[in-house]
């Protein structure tokens, strides 16, 4: 019998890669997405075309704030695995939308787990926890490090993390947290700093923009590739016991390093094209330094990332250049012209 997986946030970066991975492993995937005024199926259009008509991918409209529709689906399809990836995932925006962030990220997790407990206790549950939970705790951070969240996003993820542990410890559910450090890809949202850098650089080369405006570029993050991390997410639910795992590369770099590496691919001097410390992008409380220790996942799950920061920057830049009709070689030629 084929395994059935539910994915909330299937239209997002991780949800789309995870859906592809599970379909390649012969799962039947149920993607849970919210209604938006403008269809945003770009990241999953390819798998819709390939798998929906065969009944291997089914999409359902739900909103994470609507318990009854999620419960109805759990009762109807009895999934083997439930991946809760949907969230208000932007730390910067969470400062302005704190209540909604807590509602979507924290309370919805409680509702889903309560529904699994009441209706389908055998279902394994994955919670998308985040390194932002560590906040101001000095690096390196691992599963035992204390949480010191610095944003409504971080607070909401801590609440969801403990909710997941509570349903595991008090009610015996197979419920695990993946504490994932930052991971990016060509599918990262345009308002996240890494994607903003690669996308704006492609626009500069195409003549649509002159400069990239950033905030504090000294903050450090442990950046991996989403493709590596969704493999780890799947491995967490295949582990014999429900447990919590950090997924990280173990290396950290500043935003400035990310900028330098990306511009270096094209041989451009970044200082000519990047404006920093712009007030609009400074946060009321900044998480300065995240660097994960993922030894537990590497040992117990045999997980390790394939991408490093250089290959990540290259993958993202190439993809954004392609959006503007350019190959890497053509971009290098244009770069020579604009740097004169
Ligand atoms: N990427 C990272 O570095 C990272 C690190 C640690 C943890 N995480 C967590 O991992 C998960 C996946 O991250 P990601 O990078 O894939 O984020 P993403 O690209 O922003 O995707 C978030 C998904 O959640 C959906 N969503 C938001 N609000 C919803 C609601 N009220 N009802 C239903 N769906 C809703 C979004 O739908 P729309 O497409 O309609 O907006 C989207 O599909 C998130 O929970 C994130 O917080 C991410």
Tab-separated table of C-alpha atoms and ligand atoms in Angstrom:
chain	number	residue	atom	x	y	z
A	1	UNK	CA	0.000	0.000	0.000
A	2	UNK	CA	1.276	3.480	-0.859
A	3	UNK	CA	2.024	5.797	2.038
A	4	UNK	CA	-0.131	8.906	2.325
A	5	UNK	CA	1.487	12.180	3.375
A	6	UNK	CA	-0.130	15.510	4.202
A	7	UNK	CA	1.939	18.651	3.669
A	8	UNK	CA	0.763	22.032	4.931
A	9	UNK	CA	2.554	24.883	3.165
A	10	UNK	CA	2.932	22.847	-0.027
A	11	UNK	CA	3.090	26.047	-2.108
A	12	UNK	CA	6.147	27.247	-0.140
A	13	UNK	CA	9.839	26.663	-0.690
A	14	UNK	CA	10.222	23.553	1.497
A	15	UNK	CA	6.712	22.231	0.861
A	16	UNK	CA	7.298	22.144	-2.883
A	17	UNK	CA	10.666	20.350	-2.632
A	18	UNK	CA	9.285	17.929	-0.032
A	19	UNK	CA	6.280	17.109	-2.242
A	20	UNK	CA	8.676	16.314	-5.120
A	21	UNK	CA	10.792	14.114	-2.863
A	22	UNK	CA	7.806	12.168	-1.495
A	23	UNK	CA	6.292	11.688	-4.955
A	24	UNK	CA	9.637	10.308	-6.139
A	25	UNK	CA	9.418	7.873	-3.216
A	26	UNK	CA	5.948	6.736	-4.418
A	27	UNK	CA	3.892	8.446	-1.721
A	28	UNK	CA	0.426	9.814	-2.380
A	29	UNK	CA	0.806	13.463	-1.438
A	30	UNK	CA	-2.012	15.669	-0.181
A	31	UNK	CA	-0.978	19.292	-0.420
A	32	UNK	CA	-2.843	21.653	1.885
A	33	UNK	CA	-2.899	25.222	0.623
A	34	UNK	CA	-4.768	28.369	1.470
A	35	UNK	CA	-6.914	30.327	-0.902
A	36	UNK	CA	-5.138	33.404	-2.251
A	37	UNK	CA	-6.616	36.130	-4.464
A	38	UNK	CA	-3.901	35.429	-7.031
A	39	UNK	CA	-2.990	31.805	-7.771
A	40	UNK	CA	0.489	31.072	-6.438
A	41	UNK	CA	1.092	27.533	-7.681
A	42	UNK	CA	4.355	28.350	-9.505
A	43	UNK	CA	6.548	26.243	-7.241
A	44	UNK	CA	4.332	23.163	-7.645
A	45	UNK	CA	2.986	23.589	-11.189
A	46	UNK	CA	5.375	20.972	-12.580
A	47	UNK	CA	4.243	18.263	-10.129
A	48	UNK	CA	0.600	19.251	-10.577
A	49	UNK	CA	0.954	18.651	-14.333
A	50	UNK	CA	2.758	15.375	-13.791
A	51	UNK	CA	0.935	13.766	-10.849
A	52	UNK	CA	-2.494	15.317	-10.183
A	53	UNK	CA	-4.385	13.601	-12.992
A	54	UNK	CA	-2.944	10.232	-11.872
A	55	UNK	CA	-4.402	10.773	-8.376
A	56	UNK	CA	-0.923	10.821	-6.820
A	57	UNK	CA	-1.066	14.484	-5.848
A	58	UNK	CA	-4.237	15.956	-4.381
A	59	UNK	CA	-4.637	19.581	-3.399
A	60	UNK	CA	-7.062	20.792	-0.743
A	61	UNK	CA	-7.898	24.320	0.270
A	62	UNK	CA	-7.537	24.828	4.019
A	63	UNK	CA	-6.460	27.694	6.175
A	64	UNK	CA	-4.321	26.813	9.150
A	65	UNK	CA	-6.665	28.817	11.345
A	66	UNK	CA	-9.588	26.567	10.365
A	67	UNK	CA	-9.501	23.375	12.452
A	68	UNK	CA	-12.623	21.694	11.124
A	69	UNK	CA	-11.440	21.487	7.510
A	70	UNK	CA	-8.105	19.957	8.593
A	71	UNK	CA	-9.909	17.460	10.850
A	72	UNK	CA	-12.270	16.447	8.044
A	73	UNK	CA	-9.297	15.666	5.800
A	74	UNK	CA	-7.509	13.670	8.510
A	75	UNK	CA	-10.648	11.577	9.105
A	76	UNK	CA	-11.237	11.041	5.382
A	77	UNK	CA	-7.702	10.163	4.213
A	78	UNK	CA	-5.982	8.853	7.378
A	79	UNK	CA	-2.452	9.999	6.454
A	80	UNK	CA	0.599	8.029	7.585
A	81	UNK	CA	2.697	11.179	7.871
A	82	UNK	CA	1.751	14.828	8.482
A	83	UNK	CA	4.345	17.500	7.687
A	84	UNK	CA	3.382	20.852	9.201
A	85	UNK	CA	5.409	23.316	7.139
A	86	UNK	CA	2.913	26.154	6.729
A	87	UNK	CA	3.652	29.277	8.684
A	88	UNK	CA	3.997	33.005	8.648
A	89	UNK	CA	7.677	32.407	7.980
A	90	UNK	CA	9.181	35.899	7.700
A	91	UNK	CA	10.911	37.045	10.900
A	92	UNK	CA	10.950	40.732	9.889
A	93	UNK	CA	7.240	40.806	9.031
A	94	UNK	CA	6.368	39.025	12.300
A	95	UNK	CA	7.274	42.217	14.222
A	96	UNK	CA	4.243	43.859	12.581
A	97	UNK	CA	1.903	40.842	12.604
A	98	UNK	CA	2.618	39.265	15.980
A	99	UNK	CA	-0.891	38.079	16.830
A	100	UNK	CA	-1.500	36.468	13.441
A	101	UNK	CA	1.975	34.905	13.547
A	102	UNK	CA	1.188	33.252	16.894
A	103	UNK	CA	-2.206	32.146	15.646
A	104	UNK	CA	-0.892	30.533	12.446
A	105	UNK	CA	2.415	29.196	13.747
A	106	UNK	CA	1.634	28.167	17.303
A	107	UNK	CA	-2.099	27.675	17.884
A	108	UNK	CA	-2.622	25.893	14.565
A	109	UNK	CA	0.048	23.368	15.562
A	110	UNK	CA	-1.905	22.644	18.742
A	111	UNK	CA	-5.138	22.263	16.770
A	112	UNK	CA	-3.594	19.828	14.267
A	113	UNK	CA	-2.001	17.691	16.972
A	114	UNK	CA	-5.222	17.604	18.986
A	115	UNK	CA	-7.068	16.504	15.880
A	116	UNK	CA	-4.499	13.761	15.180
A	117	UNK	CA	-4.801	12.585	18.801
A	118	UNK	CA	-8.600	12.429	18.643
A	119	UNK	CA	-8.994	11.060	15.132
A	120	UNK	CA	-5.916	9.215	13.920
A	121	UNK	CA	-3.354	8.554	16.625
A	122	UNK	CA	-1.093	6.460	14.379
A	123	UNK	CA	-0.206	9.403	12.139
A	124	UNK	CA	3.412	10.576	12.433
A	125	UNK	CA	3.759	14.357	12.788
A	126	UNK	CA	6.629	16.664	11.788
A	127	UNK	CA	6.851	20.228	13.098
A	128	UNK	CA	8.918	22.836	11.220
A	129	UNK	CA	10.820	24.340	14.130
A	130	UNK	CA	13.485	26.957	13.616
A	131	UNK	CA	16.934	28.134	14.713
A	132	UNK	CA	15.250	31.496	15.421
A	133	UNK	CA	14.075	29.841	18.661
A	134	UNK	CA	17.682	30.090	19.937
A	135	UNK	CA	17.682	33.832	19.325
A	136	UNK	CA	20.387	35.402	21.486
A	137	UNK	CA	21.839	32.099	22.772
A	138	UNK	CA	25.502	32.102	21.691
A	139	UNK	CA	26.582	29.630	18.975
A	140	UNK	CA	27.039	26.789	18.329
A	141	UNK	CA	23.434	25.793	19.083
A	142	UNK	CA	22.251	22.191	19.354
A	143	UNK	CA	19.200	20.305	20.638
A	144	UNK	CA	20.172	21.084	24.257
A	145	UNK	CA	20.795	24.820	23.863
A	146	UNK	CA	18.365	27.173	25.645
A	147	UNK	CA	15.799	29.135	23.666
A	148	UNK	CA	15.942	32.946	23.746
A	149	UNK	CA	13.658	34.047	20.894
A	150	UNK	CA	13.933	37.674	19.773
A	151	UNK	CA	10.822	38.039	17.580
A	152	UNK	CA	7.135	37.089	17.481
A	153	UNK	CA	8.185	34.487	14.882
A	154	UNK	CA	10.734	32.964	17.289
A	155	UNK	CA	8.223	33.000	20.146
A	156	UNK	CA	5.565	31.297	18.001
A	157	UNK	CA	8.019	28.581	16.963
A	158	UNK	CA	9.036	27.935	20.592
A	159	UNK	CA	5.347	27.490	21.489
A	160	UNK	CA	4.835	25.070	18.571
A	161	UNK	CA	8.025	23.193	19.520
A	162	UNK	CA	6.825	22.603	23.079
A	163	UNK	CA	3.332	21.752	21.839
A	164	UNK	CA	4.859	19.018	19.668
A	165	UNK	CA	6.904	17.670	22.599
A	166	UNK	CA	3.826	17.788	24.845
A	167	UNK	CA	1.755	15.625	22.499
A	168	UNK	CA	4.687	13.219	22.220
A	169	UNK	CA	5.452	12.978	25.932
A	170	UNK	CA	1.968	13.246	27.436
A	171	UNK	CA	-0.071	11.444	24.777
A	172	UNK	CA	2.447	9.150	23.060
A	173	UNK	CA	2.091	10.609	19.553
A	174	UNK	CA	4.929	10.110	17.070
A	175	UNK	CA	5.593	13.842	16.935
A	176	UNK	CA	9.059	15.229	16.085
A	177	UNK	CA	10.608	18.656	15.709
A	178	UNK	CA	13.150	19.484	13.045
A	179	UNK	CA	15.069	22.530	14.302
A	180	UNK	CA	16.237	23.828	10.962
A	181	UNK	CA	18.817	26.532	10.478
A	182	UNK	CA	18.352	28.919	7.533
A	183	UNK	CA	17.971	27.206	4.197
A	184	UNK	CA	17.555	28.862	0.865
A	185	UNK	CA	17.140	27.931	-2.796
A	186	UNK	CA	15.983	29.382	-6.117
A	187	UNK	CA	12.461	28.957	-4.661
A	188	UNK	CA	13.092	31.194	-1.626
A	189	UNK	CA	10.597	34.060	-1.319
A	190	UNK	CA	11.774	37.315	-2.892
A	191	UNK	CA	11.632	39.225	0.391
A	192	UNK	CA	14.215	37.025	2.135
A	193	UNK	CA	17.683	38.566	2.093
A	194	UNK	CA	19.536	35.825	0.162
A	195	UNK	CA	17.006	35.711	-2.652
A	196	UNK	CA	16.767	39.490	-2.670
A	197	UNK	CA	20.524	39.584	-3.322
A	198	UNK	CA	20.603	37.037	-6.183
A	199	UNK	CA	17.378	38.306	-7.754
A	200	UNK	CA	18.327	41.986	-7.547
A	201	UNK	CA	21.732	41.237	-9.045
A	202	UNK	CA	20.018	39.626	-12.039
A	203	UNK	CA	17.818	42.738	-12.313
A	204	UNK	CA	20.831	45.069	-12.124
A	205	UNK	CA	22.432	43.185	-15.016
A	206	UNK	CA	19.174	43.450	-16.949
A	207	UNK	CA	19.020	47.218	-16.381
A	208	UNK	CA	15.925	47.210	-14.116
A	209	UNK	CA	17.689	48.159	-10.872
A	210	UNK	CA	20.799	50.115	-9.963
A	211	UNK	CA	21.420	49.125	-6.345
A	212	UNK	CA	20.488	46.557	-3.720
A	213	UNK	CA	19.273	48.116	-0.455
A	214	UNK	CA	20.018	46.025	2.630
A	215	UNK	CA	19.947	46.447	6.431
A	216	UNK	CA	22.666	45.207	8.805
A	217	UNK	CA	24.920	42.914	6.793
A	218	UNK	CA	27.107	41.865	9.724
A	219	UNK	CA	24.573	39.359	11.139
A	220	UNK	CA	25.673	35.766	10.734
A	221	UNK	CA	23.634	32.747	9.685
A	222	UNK	CA	24.207	29.058	9.014
A	223	UNK	CA	22.872	28.733	5.461
A	224	UNK	CA	22.049	25.456	3.731
A	225	UNK	CA	20.058	24.415	0.653
A	226	UNK	CA	16.363	23.576	1.010
A	227	UNK	CA	16.802	20.400	-1.089
A	228	UNK	CA	19.229	18.995	1.501
A	229	UNK	CA	16.963	19.996	4.368
A	230	UNK	CA	13.728	18.427	3.057
A	231	UNK	CA	15.640	15.143	2.742
A	232	UNK	CA	16.479	15.552	6.441
A	233	UNK	CA	12.838	16.343	7.266
A	234	UNK	CA	11.738	13.072	5.674
A	235	UNK	CA	14.522	11.168	7.508
A	236	UNK	CA	13.331	12.574	10.854
A	237	UNK	CA	9.938	10.884	10.384
A	238	UNK	CA	11.574	7.595	9.259
A	239	UNK	CA	13.651	7.397	12.473
A	240	UNK	CA	12.574	4.575	14.770
A	241	UNK	CA	11.604	6.939	17.595
A	242	UNK	CA	10.040	10.405	17.590
A	243	UNK	CA	12.807	12.835	18.532
A	244	UNK	CA	13.957	16.381	17.900
A	245	UNK	CA	16.853	17.068	15.526
A	246	UNK	CA	18.901	20.097	14.515
A	247	UNK	CA	19.652	20.318	10.780
A	248	UNK	CA	22.454	22.724	9.893
A	249	UNK	CA	25.655	22.936	7.865
A	250	UNK	CA	27.758	23.769	10.950
A	251	UNK	CA	29.349	26.761	9.184
A	252	UNK	CA	28.224	30.325	9.495
A	253	UNK	CA	28.734	33.395	7.362
A	254	UNK	CA	27.670	37.028	7.469
A	255	UNK	CA	25.211	38.527	4.998
A	256	UNK	CA	28.237	40.451	3.721
A	257	UNK	CA	29.940	37.112	2.961
A	258	UNK	CA	26.841	36.016	1.015
A	259	UNK	CA	26.923	39.263	-0.980
A	260	UNK	CA	30.663	38.962	-1.672
A	261	UNK	CA	30.422	35.347	-2.811
A	262	UNK	CA	27.504	36.082	-5.135
A	263	UNK	CA	29.140	39.127	-6.730
A	264	UNK	CA	32.454	37.275	-7.039
A	265	UNK	CA	30.811	34.687	-9.314
A	266	UNK	CA	30.432	37.479	-11.887
A	267	UNK	CA	33.673	39.248	-11.025
A	268	UNK	CA	31.831	42.362	-9.813
A	269	UNK	CA	32.839	44.737	-7.016
A	270	UNK	CA	29.823	44.486	-4.660
A	271	UNK	CA	30.514	47.825	-2.961
A	272	UNK	CA	29.463	49.695	-6.111
A	273	UNK	CA	26.028	48.063	-6.130
A	274	UNK	CA	25.014	47.500	-2.493
A	275	UNK	CA	23.734	50.071	-0.014
A	276	UNK	CA	23.715	48.912	3.643
A	277	UNK	CA	22.248	49.895	7.022
A	278	UNK	CA	19.003	51.137	5.463
A	279	UNK	CA	16.601	51.978	8.294
A	280	UNK	CA	13.636	50.168	6.697
A	281	UNK	CA	15.411	46.848	7.046
A	282	UNK	CA	16.758	47.204	10.595
A	283	UNK	CA	14.896	45.109	13.204
A	284	UNK	CA	13.856	46.056	16.757
A	285	UNK	CA	15.845	43.093	18.108
A	286	UNK	CA	18.281	41.267	15.873
A	287	UNK	CA	19.452	37.670	16.173
A	288	UNK	CA	23.152	38.220	15.525
A	289	UNK	CA	24.764	34.830	15.292
A	290	UNK	CA	23.362	31.394	14.462
A	291	UNK	CA	25.524	28.355	13.831
A	292	UNK	CA	24.071	24.891	14.283
A	293	UNK	CA	25.613	21.715	15.590
A	294	UNK	CA	23.804	18.889	13.755
A	295	UNK	CA	25.945	16.024	15.062
A	296	UNK	CA	22.861	14.191	16.354
A	297	UNK	CA	21.192	14.086	12.915
A	298	UNK	CA	24.474	13.187	11.218
A	299	UNK	CA	25.020	10.289	13.634
A	300	UNK	CA	21.503	8.873	14.102
A	301	UNK	CA	19.915	9.698	10.738
A	302	UNK	CA	23.106	9.602	8.631
A	303	UNK	CA	22.018	12.973	7.223
A	304	UNK	CA	24.505	15.411	5.794
A	305	UNK	CA	24.144	18.371	3.457
A	306	UNK	CA	25.536	18.205	-0.080
A	307	UNK	CA	25.486	21.944	-0.862
A	308	UNK	CA	27.845	24.520	0.672
A	309	UNK	CA	27.514	28.295	0.545
A	310	UNK	CA	29.394	28.578	-2.775
A	311	UNK	CA	27.195	26.025	-4.562
A	312	UNK	CA	24.076	27.533	-2.962
A	313	UNK	CA	24.923	31.072	-4.192
A	314	UNK	CA	25.690	29.705	-7.663
A	315	UNK	CA	22.428	27.730	-7.863
A	316	UNK	CA	20.355	30.744	-6.788
A	317	UNK	CA	22.146	33.205	-9.058
A	318	UNK	CA	21.958	30.966	-12.133
A	319	UNK	CA	18.236	30.465	-11.600
A	320	UNK	CA	17.574	34.201	-11.216
A	321	UNK	CA	19.671	35.005	-14.290
A	322	UNK	CA	17.565	32.480	-16.218
A	323	UNK	CA	14.400	34.337	-15.166
A	324	UNK	CA	15.832	37.342	-16.998
A	325	UNK	CA	16.865	35.281	-20.026
A	326	UNK	CA	20.591	35.135	-19.251
A	327	UNK	CA	23.121	32.348	-18.965
A	328	UNK	CA	25.991	32.639	-16.524
A	329	UNK	CA	28.408	33.312	-19.381
A	330	UNK	CA	26.217	36.113	-20.787
A	331	UNK	CA	25.920	37.593	-17.300
A	332	UNK	CA	29.708	37.606	-16.914
A	333	UNK	CA	30.001	39.533	-20.200
A	334	UNK	CA	27.388	42.088	-19.053
A	335	UNK	CA	29.156	42.383	-15.702
A	336	UNK	CA	32.376	43.358	-17.485
A	337	UNK	CA	30.523	46.140	-19.307
A	338	UNK	CA	28.739	47.629	-16.267
A	339	UNK	CA	31.825	47.535	-14.066
A	340	UNK	CA	33.786	49.784	-16.463
B	1	LIG	N1	13.505	28.382	5.180
B	1	LIG	C1	14.112	28.484	6.351
B	1	LIG	O1	15.241	28.963	6.462
B	1	LIG	C2	13.436	27.923	7.587
B	1	LIG	C3	14.212	27.654	8.718
B	1	LIG	C4	13.591	27.093	9.835
B	1	LIG	C5	12.240	26.841	9.822
B	1	LIG	N2	11.504	27.149	8.723
B	1	LIG	C6	10.079	26.853	8.738
B	1	LIG	O2	9.890	25.809	7.795
B	1	LIG	C7	8.612	25.962	7.164
B	1	LIG	C8	8.789	26.052	5.661
B	1	LIG	O3	9.596	27.173	5.365
B	1	LIG	P1	9.640	27.800	3.905
B	1	LIG	O4	10.963	28.446	3.754
B	1	LIG	O5	9.171	26.803	2.916
B	1	LIG	O6	8.524	28.968	4.048
B	1	LIG	P2	7.636	29.655	2.900
B	1	LIG	O7	8.269	29.488	1.574
B	1	LIG	O8	7.338	31.033	3.375
B	1	LIG	O9	6.288	28.808	2.917
B	1	LIG	C9	5.311	28.965	3.924
B	1	LIG	C10	4.069	28.242	3.513
B	1	LIG	O10	3.059	28.426	4.530
B	1	LIG	C11	1.833	28.758	3.880
B	1	LIG	N3	0.930	29.499	4.800
B	1	LIG	C12	1.185	30.655	5.433
B	1	LIG	N4	0.119	31.022	6.169
B	1	LIG	C13	-0.838	30.075	5.992
B	1	LIG	C14	-2.166	29.886	6.487
B	1	LIG	N5	-2.740	30.766	7.308
B	1	LIG	N6	-2.853	28.781	6.080
B	1	LIG	C15	-2.295	27.902	5.251
B	1	LIG	N7	-1.045	28.013	4.740
B	1	LIG	C16	-0.330	29.088	5.111
B	1	LIG	C17	2.279	29.589	2.692
B	1	LIG	O11	1.242	29.699	1.769
B	1	LIG	P3	1.284	30.820	0.580
B	1	LIG	O12	2.128	30.206	-0.514
B	1	LIG	O13	-0.143	30.963	0.226
B	1	LIG	O14	1.909	32.046	1.156
B	1	LIG	C18	3.454	28.741	2.195
B	1	LIG	O15	2.999	27.642	1.459
B	1	LIG	C19	7.995	27.199	7.798
B	1	LIG	O16	7.195	26.788	8.875
B	1	LIG	C20	9.182	27.985	8.300
B	1	LIG	O17	8.815	28.827	9.364
B	1	LIG	C21	12.072	27.651	7.598
